[in-house]
């Protein structure tokens, strides 16, 4: 895993926490303003949103990645707009899997 990517993502989140104060933290996760985080991911790593989904607790999970550099970041954003870093890494492969045939006629 490219440590610079993880440290950079944590750096932007920690800066957001300092700016927002204690309200910015969600438990032990690094959290901050979603707009600032995704702007930093785009500017520093060339990452764009590749996919998203809704969690049971109504949080939105988003995967940002750069096909060029292979870096990726997973964020969860809560309804109040607070975004938290879940994971980051490298060797992103955005290849979609082909549907597996079931052998049943349609």
Tab-separated table of C-alpha atoms in Angstrom:
chain	number	residue	atom	x	y	z
A	1	UNK	CA	0.000	0.000	0.000
A	2	UNK	CA	1.336	3.424	-0.873
A	3	UNK	CA	1.821	5.039	2.550
A	4	UNK	CA	1.905	8.529	1.042
A	5	UNK	CA	-1.668	8.116	-0.216
A	6	UNK	CA	-2.965	6.976	3.144
A	7	UNK	CA	-1.077	9.702	5.015
A	8	UNK	CA	-2.254	12.338	2.537
A	9	UNK	CA	-5.885	11.284	2.915
A	10	UNK	CA	-5.540	11.236	6.681
A	11	UNK	CA	-3.862	14.655	6.543
A	12	UNK	CA	-6.807	16.277	4.792
A	13	UNK	CA	-9.225	14.633	7.213
A	14	UNK	CA	-7.214	15.696	10.248
A	15	UNK	CA	-7.034	19.258	8.927
A	16	UNK	CA	-10.811	19.223	8.577
A	17	UNK	CA	-11.141	17.946	12.149
A	18	UNK	CA	-8.981	20.765	13.473
A	19	UNK	CA	-11.044	23.316	11.551
A	20	UNK	CA	-14.367	21.845	12.687
A	21	UNK	CA	-13.415	20.962	16.249
A	22	UNK	CA	-14.723	18.014	18.291
A	23	UNK	CA	-17.953	17.797	16.302
A	24	UNK	CA	-15.932	16.548	13.323
A	25	UNK	CA	-14.998	13.213	14.847
A	26	UNK	CA	-17.186	10.147	14.576
A	27	UNK	CA	-15.769	7.724	17.100
A	28	UNK	CA	-12.132	6.967	16.310
A	29	UNK	CA	-12.416	7.459	12.547
A	30	UNK	CA	-10.834	10.383	10.706
A	31	UNK	CA	-13.758	12.515	9.556
A	32	UNK	CA	-14.387	15.881	7.957
A	33	UNK	CA	-16.317	17.897	5.414
A	34	UNK	CA	-17.208	15.702	2.429
A	35	UNK	CA	-16.704	18.452	-0.142
A	36	UNK	CA	-13.196	19.226	1.127
A	37	UNK	CA	-12.272	15.546	1.227
A	38	UNK	CA	-13.392	14.710	-2.309
A	39	UNK	CA	-11.738	17.875	-3.634
A	40	UNK	CA	-8.451	16.793	-2.045
A	41	UNK	CA	-8.810	13.248	-3.431
A	42	UNK	CA	-9.329	14.678	-6.923
A	43	UNK	CA	-6.534	17.234	-6.750
A	44	UNK	CA	-3.850	15.174	-5.049
A	45	UNK	CA	-4.613	11.649	-6.313
A	46	UNK	CA	-6.795	12.143	-9.402
A	47	UNK	CA	-9.518	10.052	-7.765
A	48	UNK	CA	-13.138	10.282	-8.860
A	49	UNK	CA	-16.207	8.465	-7.572
A	50	UNK	CA	-16.416	5.003	-9.110
A	51	UNK	CA	-19.375	3.585	-7.205
A	52	UNK	CA	-21.683	4.193	-4.282
A	53	UNK	CA	-24.309	2.491	-2.148
A	54	UNK	CA	-26.606	3.077	0.817
A	55	UNK	CA	-25.909	1.498	4.225
A	56	UNK	CA	-28.593	0.229	6.572
A	57	UNK	CA	-28.066	3.201	8.898
A	58	UNK	CA	-28.599	5.516	5.905
A	59	UNK	CA	-24.921	6.352	5.484
A	60	UNK	CA	-23.683	6.555	1.906
A	61	UNK	CA	-20.620	4.481	1.017
A	62	UNK	CA	-18.557	5.850	-1.863
A	63	UNK	CA	-15.512	4.420	-3.564
A	64	UNK	CA	-13.172	6.941	-5.162
A	65	UNK	CA	-10.365	5.692	-7.374
A	66	UNK	CA	-7.907	6.682	-10.062
A	67	UNK	CA	-7.577	4.191	-12.918
A	68	UNK	CA	-4.328	5.941	-13.898
A	69	UNK	CA	-2.512	5.747	-10.546
A	70	UNK	CA	-4.434	2.783	-9.120
A	71	UNK	CA	-5.125	4.528	-5.792
A	72	UNK	CA	-8.524	4.174	-4.126
A	73	UNK	CA	-10.355	5.527	-1.088
A	74	UNK	CA	-13.581	4.442	0.606
A	75	UNK	CA	-15.663	7.097	2.382
A	76	UNK	CA	-18.848	6.848	4.375
A	77	UNK	CA	-20.981	9.989	4.526
A	78	UNK	CA	-23.698	10.332	7.137
A	79	UNK	CA	-26.954	12.293	6.639
A	80	UNK	CA	-25.462	15.253	8.554
A	81	UNK	CA	-22.797	15.612	5.815
A	82	UNK	CA	-19.900	14.284	7.890
A	83	UNK	CA	-17.637	12.030	5.803
A	84	UNK	CA	-15.264	9.491	7.358
A	85	UNK	CA	-12.327	7.670	5.814
A	86	UNK	CA	-12.919	3.917	5.922
A	87	UNK	CA	-9.959	2.643	3.908
A	88	UNK	CA	-7.430	3.656	1.248
A	89	UNK	CA	-4.968	1.756	-0.863
A	90	UNK	CA	-3.573	1.032	-4.297
A	91	UNK	CA	-3.863	-1.442	-7.191
A	92	UNK	CA	-7.450	-0.449	-7.989
A	93	UNK	CA	-9.082	-2.665	-10.611
A	94	UNK	CA	-12.419	-1.267	-11.690
A	95	UNK	CA	-13.133	-4.073	-14.119
A	96	UNK	CA	-16.779	-5.088	-13.982
A	97	UNK	CA	-17.422	-8.793	-13.644
A	98	UNK	CA	-19.486	-10.396	-16.367
A	99	UNK	CA	-22.781	-11.916	-15.338
A	100	UNK	CA	-22.562	-15.670	-14.821
A	101	UNK	CA	-25.040	-17.674	-16.831
A	102	UNK	CA	-27.345	-19.822	-14.732
A	103	UNK	CA	-28.070	-22.379	-17.446
A	104	UNK	CA	-31.783	-21.614	-17.170
A	105	UNK	CA	-33.652	-20.592	-20.309
A	106	UNK	CA	-35.039	-17.066	-20.360
